[in-house]
Coordinates of C-alpha atoms in Angstrom, one line a residue:
M1 CA -4.6 37.8 -38.1
T2 CA -1.9 39.7 -36.2
R3 CA -2.9 39.3 -32.5
I4 CA -4.3 36.2 -30.7
V5 CA -5.2 36.7 -27.0
I6 CA -5.4 33.7 -24.7
V7 CA -7.2 33.9 -21.4
G8 CA -5.7 31.4 -19.0
A9 CA -2.1 30.1 -18.6
S10 CA -2.8 26.6 -17.4
V11 CA -2.4 23.6 -19.7
G12 CA -5.1 24.6 -22.3
G13 CA -3.8 28.1 -22.7
V14 CA -0.1 27.3 -22.8
K15 CA -0.5 24.3 -25.2
T16 CA -2.6 26.6 -27.5
A17 CA 0.2 29.1 -27.6
Q18 CA 2.8 26.4 -28.3
G19 CA 0.6 25.0 -31.1
L20 CA 0.3 28.4 -32.7
R21 CA 4.0 28.9 -32.8
S22 CA 4.8 25.4 -34.0
G23 CA 2.1 25.8 -36.7
G24 CA 3.9 28.9 -38.0
F25 CA 1.9 31.8 -36.5
D26 CA 4.3 34.8 -36.4
G27 CA 1.9 37.4 -35.0
E28 CA 1.5 38.6 -31.4
I29 CA 0.4 36.3 -28.7
V30 CA -0.8 37.7 -25.4
V31 CA -1.6 35.4 -22.5
V32 CA -3.7 36.8 -19.6
E33 CA -3.7 34.8 -16.3
K34 CA -5.6 35.7 -13.1
E35 CA -3.1 33.9 -10.8
D36 CA -0.1 36.0 -9.9
V37 CA 2.6 33.4 -10.4
A38 CA 6.1 33.6 -12.0
H39 CA 5.4 31.1 -14.7
P40 CA 2.8 28.5 -15.8
Y41 CA 2.7 25.4 -13.6
D42 CA 1.3 21.9 -13.9
K43 CA -1.7 21.1 -11.7
P44 CA -1.9 17.3 -11.5
P45 CA 1.1 17.2 -9.1
L46 CA -0.8 19.4 -6.6
S47 CA -2.8 16.5 -5.2
K48 CA 0.1 14.1 -5.4
A49 CA 3.8 14.2 -4.3
Y50 CA 4.1 18.0 -4.5
L51 CA 1.6 18.3 -1.7
T52 CA 4.1 16.9 0.8
S53 CA 7.3 18.0 -0.7
P54 CA 9.4 21.0 0.2
D55 CA 9.7 22.1 -3.4
D56 CA 8.5 25.5 -4.6
L57 CA 6.5 26.1 -7.8
G58 CA 9.6 25.9 -10.0
A59 CA 9.5 22.1 -9.5
I60 CA 6.3 21.7 -11.3
R61 CA 6.7 24.2 -14.2
L62 CA 4.4 23.4 -17.1
I63 CA 7.2 23.9 -19.6
D64 CA 10.8 24.8 -19.1
Q65 CA 12.2 28.3 -19.5
E66 CA 13.6 27.6 -23.0
D67 CA 10.2 26.4 -24.3
L68 CA 8.5 29.3 -22.6
A69 CA 10.8 31.8 -24.3
A70 CA 10.3 30.1 -27.6
I71 CA 6.5 30.9 -27.5
D72 CA 7.5 34.5 -27.5
A73 CA 4.3 35.7 -25.9
S74 CA 3.4 38.6 -23.7
W75 CA 2.5 37.1 -20.4
R76 CA 0.1 39.1 -18.2
F77 CA 0.1 37.2 -14.8
G78 CA -2.0 38.5 -12.0
V79 CA -4.6 40.2 -14.2
A80 CA -8.1 38.8 -14.4
A81 CA -10.4 39.1 -17.4
T82 CA -13.7 40.8 -16.4
G83 CA -15.6 41.1 -19.6
L84 CA -15.8 40.4 -23.3
D85 CA -17.1 42.5 -26.2
P86 CA -17.2 40.1 -29.2
A87 CA -18.6 42.8 -31.6
A88 CA -15.7 45.1 -30.9
K89 CA -13.3 42.2 -30.5
E90 CA -12.1 43.4 -27.2
L91 CA -11.2 41.6 -23.9
L92 CA -11.9 43.7 -20.8
L93 CA -9.3 43.4 -18.0
E94 CA -9.7 44.2 -14.3
D95 CA -7.2 47.1 -14.6
G96 CA -9.5 48.8 -17.0
E97 CA -7.6 48.0 -20.2
R98 CA -9.6 46.9 -23.3
L99 CA -7.3 44.4 -25.0
A100 CA -8.1 44.1 -28.8
Y101 CA -7.8 40.8 -30.5
D102 CA -8.1 39.2 -33.9
A103 CA -8.9 35.9 -32.3
L104 CA -9.5 34.9 -28.7
V105 CA -9.0 31.6 -27.0
I106 CA -10.7 31.1 -23.6
A107 CA -9.0 28.7 -21.2
T108 CA -10.2 30.0 -17.9
G109 CA -10.8 26.5 -16.4
S110 CA -12.7 25.9 -13.2
R111 CA -12.3 26.5 -9.5
A112 CA -12.9 24.3 -6.5
R113 CA -16.5 24.4 -5.2
T114 CA -16.4 26.2 -1.9
S115 CA -17.1 24.6 1.4
P116 CA -20.8 24.7 2.5
W117 CA -19.5 24.5 6.1
G118 CA -17.7 27.8 6.2
E119 CA -14.2 28.8 5.7
G120 CA -11.2 29.8 7.8
P121 CA -8.2 28.1 9.5
G122 CA -8.1 24.4 8.9
I123 CA -10.7 24.3 6.2
H124 CA -9.2 23.7 2.7
V125 CA -10.1 23.2 -0.9
L126 CA -7.6 22.2 -3.6
R127 CA -7.3 23.5 -7.1
T128 CA -4.5 26.0 -7.3
A129 CA -0.9 26.2 -6.1
A130 CA -2.0 28.6 -3.3
D131 CA -4.5 26.0 -2.2
A132 CA -1.8 23.3 -2.1
H133 CA 0.6 25.5 -0.2
A134 CA -2.1 26.2 2.4
L135 CA -2.9 22.5 2.8
R136 CA 0.8 21.4 3.1
S137 CA 1.2 22.6 6.7
A138 CA -1.7 20.3 7.8
L139 CA -0.1 17.2 6.4
Q140 CA 2.3 16.4 9.2
P141 CA 2.8 13.0 10.8
G142 CA 0.2 12.3 13.4
R143 CA -2.1 15.1 12.4
R144 CA -5.7 14.3 11.6
L145 CA -7.2 15.1 8.2
V146 CA -10.9 14.6 7.2
I147 CA -11.5 14.6 3.5
V148 CA -15.1 15.3 2.3
G149 CA -15.5 13.8 -1.1
G150 CA -14.1 10.6 -2.4
G151 CA -13.6 11.6 -6.1
F152 CA -10.2 11.5 -7.8
I153 CA -8.8 14.6 -5.9
G154 CA -10.0 13.3 -2.5
A155 CA -8.6 9.9 -3.1
E156 CA -5.3 11.2 -4.3
V157 CA -4.9 13.5 -1.3
A158 CA -5.8 10.6 1.0
A159 CA -3.1 8.5 -0.5
T160 CA -0.5 11.3 -0.4
A161 CA -1.3 12.3 3.2
R162 CA -1.4 8.7 4.4
K163 CA 2.0 8.1 2.9
A164 CA 3.2 11.1 4.9
G165 CA 1.9 9.6 8.2
V166 CA -1.3 11.6 8.5
D167 CA -4.3 10.1 10.1
V168 CA -6.9 10.3 7.3
T169 CA -10.7 9.8 7.1
I170 CA -12.7 10.0 3.9
V171 CA -16.4 10.9 4.1
D172 CA -18.7 10.7 1.1
P173 CA -22.4 10.0 0.6
L174 CA -21.6 7.8 -2.4
P175 CA -20.9 4.1 -1.7
A176 CA -17.2 4.0 -2.7
P177 CA -14.3 6.2 -4.0
M178 CA -14.6 7.4 -7.5
S179 CA -17.8 5.4 -7.9
R180 CA -19.5 8.3 -9.7
V181 CA -17.1 7.7 -12.6
L182 CA -16.2 4.0 -12.3
N183 CA -19.5 2.5 -10.9
E184 CA -20.0 1.1 -7.4
D185 CA -18.5 -2.4 -7.9
V186 CA -15.3 -1.0 -9.3
G187 CA -15.2 1.8 -6.7
R188 CA -15.2 -0.9 -4.0
I189 CA -11.9 -2.2 -5.3
F190 CA -10.4 1.2 -4.5
L191 CA -12.3 1.3 -1.2
D192 CA -10.5 -1.9 -0.1
K193 CA -7.2 -0.4 -1.2
H194 CA -7.6 2.7 0.9
A195 CA -8.7 0.7 3.9
A196 CA -5.7 -1.6 3.5
E197 CA -3.4 1.4 3.5
G198 CA -4.9 2.6 6.8
V199 CA -7.4 5.2 5.7
R200 CA -10.7 5.3 7.7
T201 CA -13.6 5.4 5.3
R202 CA -17.2 6.6 5.9
F203 CA -18.8 6.1 2.5
G204 CA -22.6 6.2 2.3
T205 CA -22.5 9.0 4.9
G206 CA -22.9 12.7 4.5
V207 CA -21.7 15.7 6.5
D208 CA -24.3 17.6 8.5
G209 CA -22.0 20.2 9.9
V210 CA -18.5 21.3 10.9
E211 CA -17.9 23.1 14.2
R212 CA -14.8 24.7 15.7
V213 CA -13.8 23.4 19.2
G214 CA -10.8 25.4 20.2
P215 CA -8.0 24.8 17.6
E216 CA -9.8 21.6 16.4
L217 CA -12.6 20.9 14.0
E218 CA -15.5 18.6 14.8
V219 CA -17.1 17.0 11.7
R220 CA -20.7 16.0 12.4
L221 CA -21.8 13.1 10.1
S222 CA -25.3 12.3 9.0
D223 CA -25.3 9.0 11.0
G224 CA -24.6 10.9 14.2
E225 CA -20.8 10.2 14.4
R226 CA -18.5 13.1 15.3
I227 CA -14.9 13.1 14.0
T228 CA -12.3 15.4 15.5
A229 CA -9.8 16.8 13.0
D230 CA -6.9 19.2 12.7
A231 CA -7.8 19.9 9.1
L232 CA -10.7 19.4 6.6
L233 CA -10.3 19.1 2.9
V234 CA -13.5 19.8 1.0
G235 CA -13.3 18.0 -2.4
I236 CA -16.8 18.3 -3.7
G237 CA -16.3 19.2 -7.3
A238 CA -15.5 22.2 -9.4
V239 CA -17.3 25.3 -10.8
V240 CA -16.4 26.6 -14.3
N241 CA -15.1 30.1 -14.5
T242 CA -17.6 31.8 -16.7
E243 CA -19.1 34.6 -14.6
W244 CA -16.9 37.2 -16.3
L245 CA -18.7 36.5 -19.6
E246 CA -22.1 37.7 -18.4
G247 CA -23.6 40.0 -21.0
S248 CA -21.1 38.9 -23.6
G249 CA -23.6 37.0 -25.7
L250 CA -21.7 33.8 -25.5
V251 CA -23.8 30.7 -24.7
V252 CA -23.0 29.4 -21.2
D253 CA -24.4 26.2 -19.9
N254 CA -22.1 24.7 -17.3
G255 CA -19.3 25.7 -19.6
I256 CA -19.0 27.8 -22.7
V257 CA -20.9 26.1 -25.5
T258 CA -19.0 25.6 -28.8
D259 CA -19.5 23.8 -32.0
G260 CA -17.7 20.5 -32.7
R261 CA -14.6 22.5 -33.8
L262 CA -14.5 24.3 -30.4
R263 CA -15.6 27.7 -31.8
A264 CA -17.9 29.5 -29.4
I265 CA -21.5 29.6 -30.5
G266 CA -22.3 33.1 -31.7
A267 CA -18.7 34.4 -31.8
A268 CA -16.8 33.4 -34.9
D269 CA -13.4 34.6 -33.6
V270 CA -13.6 33.0 -30.1
F271 CA -12.5 29.4 -29.3
V272 CA -12.6 27.5 -26.1
V273 CA -10.4 24.8 -24.5
G274 CA -10.1 22.9 -21.3
D275 CA -12.4 22.5 -18.3
V276 CA -14.6 25.5 -19.4
C277 CA -15.3 24.0 -22.9
R278 CA -18.7 22.3 -23.6
W279 CA -18.5 21.2 -27.1
Q280 CA -21.4 19.9 -29.3
H281 CA -20.6 16.6 -31.0
E282 CA -20.9 16.8 -34.7
D283 CA -22.8 13.6 -34.9
G284 CA -25.7 15.2 -33.0
S285 CA -25.2 13.1 -29.9
G286 CA -25.3 16.0 -27.5
S287 CA -22.6 18.0 -25.7
T288 CA -19.8 17.1 -23.3
R289 CA -17.5 18.9 -20.9
L290 CA -14.3 17.3 -19.6
E291 CA -11.9 18.2 -16.7
H292 CA -9.0 16.1 -17.9
W293 CA -5.4 17.4 -18.4
T294 CA -5.1 15.4 -21.6
S295 CA -8.4 16.7 -23.0
A296 CA -7.2 20.3 -22.5
A297 CA -3.9 19.6 -24.2
D298 CA -5.7 17.8 -27.1
Q299 CA -8.2 20.6 -27.5
A300 CA -5.4 23.2 -27.5
R301 CA -3.6 21.5 -30.3
L302 CA -6.9 21.3 -32.3
V303 CA -7.7 24.9 -31.7
A304 CA -4.3 26.0 -32.8
H305 CA -4.7 24.0 -36.0
N306 CA -8.2 25.3 -36.7
L307 CA -7.1 28.9 -36.1
L308 CA -4.3 28.6 -38.6
S309 CA -6.0 26.4 -41.1
P310 CA -9.7 27.3 -41.1
A311 CA -10.3 25.7 -44.5
E312 CA -9.1 22.4 -43.0
A313 CA -10.7 22.8 -39.6
R314 CA -11.2 19.5 -37.7
A315 CA -13.8 18.3 -35.3
Y316 CA -12.9 17.3 -31.7
V317 CA -13.4 13.6 -31.3
P318 CA -11.6 12.5 -28.2
V319 CA -10.6 9.2 -26.7
E320 CA -10.8 10.3 -23.1
Y321 CA -7.8 9.6 -20.8
V322 CA -7.0 10.4 -17.2
W323 CA -4.5 9.0 -14.8
S324 CA -4.2 8.9 -11.0
D325 CA -1.5 7.9 -8.6
Q326 CA -2.7 6.3 -5.3
Y327 CA -0.2 4.5 -3.1
D328 CA 1.7 2.1 -5.4
W329 CA -1.1 2.0 -8.0
K330 CA -0.8 3.8 -11.3
I331 CA -4.5 4.1 -12.3
Q332 CA -5.3 4.9 -15.9
V333 CA -8.8 5.5 -17.2
V334 CA -9.6 5.4 -20.9
G335 CA -12.9 6.2 -22.7
R336 CA -16.2 6.3 -21.0
T337 CA -16.4 4.3 -17.8
G338 CA -19.1 3.8 -15.2
S339 CA -21.6 1.6 -17.0
A340 CA -22.9 -1.5 -15.1
E341 CA -21.5 -3.7 -18.0
S342 CA -18.0 -4.2 -16.7
Q343 CA -15.6 -7.1 -16.5
L344 CA -12.6 -7.5 -14.2
I345 CA -9.4 -9.1 -15.5
G346 CA -6.7 -9.9 -13.0
D347 CA -6.7 -9.7 -9.3
P348 CA -6.5 -6.4 -7.4
A349 CA -4.7 -8.3 -4.6
H350 CA -1.8 -8.8 -7.0
D351 CA -1.6 -5.0 -7.7
R352 CA -2.3 -5.4 -11.4
F353 CA -5.7 -5.6 -13.1
A354 CA -8.0 -4.1 -15.7
V355 CA -11.7 -3.4 -15.9
V356 CA -13.4 -3.3 -19.3
Y357 CA -16.6 -1.4 -19.7
S358 CA -19.0 -2.0 -22.6
D359 CA -22.5 -1.2 -23.9
G360 CA -23.1 -4.9 -23.8
A361 CA -21.1 -5.7 -27.0
R362 CA -18.6 -2.9 -27.8
V363 CA -15.9 -1.5 -25.6
T364 CA -16.7 1.9 -24.2
G365 CA -13.9 2.4 -21.7
A366 CA -11.4 0.7 -19.3
V367 CA -9.6 1.2 -16.0
I368 CA -6.1 -0.1 -15.9
V369 CA -3.9 -0.5 -12.8
N370 CA -0.1 -1.1 -13.1
W371 CA -0.4 -2.7 -16.5
P372 CA 1.0 -0.7 -19.5
R373 CA 0.4 -3.4 -22.0
A374 CA -3.2 -3.6 -21.2
L375 CA -3.5 0.2 -21.5
I376 CA -2.2 0.0 -25.1
A377 CA -4.8 -2.6 -26.0
A378 CA -7.6 -0.8 -24.2
R379 CA -6.9 2.5 -25.9
R380 CA -7.0 0.8 -29.3
A381 CA -10.2 -1.0 -28.5
V382 CA -11.9 2.1 -27.2
A383 CA -10.9 4.1 -30.3
D384 CA -12.1 1.3 -32.6
R385 CA -15.2 0.5 -30.6
G386 CA -13.8 -3.0 -30.5
D387 CA -15.6 -6.2 -29.4
A388 CA -15.6 -6.3 -25.6
D389 CA -15.4 -10.0 -25.2
A390 CA -12.4 -10.2 -27.5
L391 CA -10.6 -7.6 -25.5
V392 CA -11.4 -9.4 -22.2
T393 CA -10.2 -12.7 -23.7
M394 CA -6.9 -11.2 -24.9
L395 CA -6.2 -9.5 -21.6
T396 CA -7.0 -12.7 -19.7
E397 CA -4.5 -14.6 -21.8
I398 CA -1.9 -12.0 -21.4
I399 CA -2.1 -11.8 -17.7
A400 CA -2.1 -15.6 -17.3
K401 CA 1.3 -15.7 -18.9
A402 CA 2.8 -12.5 -17.4
P403 CA 5.2 -12.4 -14.5
A404 CA 4.1 -10.7 -11.3
P405 CA 4.3 -6.9 -11.5
V406 CA 7.0 -4.9 -9.7
V407 CA 5.4 -2.0 -7.8
S408 CA 7.2 0.6 -5.7

């Protein structure tokens, strides 16, 4: 194996390249990236502090210049992959080149779902640095921002914009922020937090239309209310970037389907990482696709290992983890959350608490806010499928003895 080509220079692609070099691969690495940027950058800050900072993309480099040089890859920024010929082991690029490979890693990620209410000035989505730079100008004190979608991205932007003095309204047909992932009861904790911080909320309400009235936007809600805004952020999910694989023979089903070791079905020399990866669990329990930064990084390390040590290939068995910063709350989510079986430990009014989810007996996941010690215990319990009542008892005893948290 002398040349490995990676499609995508976000976290999945870059971590794969790093893993290959640290694992001893001394062949050629070529990284192809559609975005025309100077270097790989980190995406989680785009919906957080970077959104209202004056910094340029250099402030959120994914890795520093020294580590980038150590990868010793050929970086092809600003060139999109347009096709794949697995039989010939060639990647087709938009400039007409057919790039041969011995192994291919696909990390093309996902893009923001487009606005169903049209595009143009004042209407934004948020997935890339270009999206963030376009939205920045709207986040000035006193401006009015309507966010459609109360998922993690919408909630983070609401917190960031509100902190910058923007007048913010969140609209979502679901009953509470992030309730699709956390369940309604837990979502209402975060609903109260946003309301306390001055965000207007219209949960349980959809959007019927958006109209331009001079330089302003008028957002027409399903309950008849009309909200005037200077800008609209549409945060209604993501679409995986797989269209370019049409006709390749790879199995695509809301993601590229792989086996448990992240090898694409039907293409022995193709691996998949990140948002675009839908892997089949080796225990036969179905397939999963995740859009978490940590999942992409973990998958990248696994794929690097499996490429370099095929006789000792490992299956991907994650303990899911994602974090979010909203106001003075550091929110950390472990494992599979959202079940109705959940128990609250602590008091959200004191800015520190945990929610433990279970299947009725065993821990399946947890949400932790401003409580690092609880995170350690929860991660261990999720990995071990620990007893839910035992974890709740332990956390209850810890918080009863702990001093009040210091939040900033």
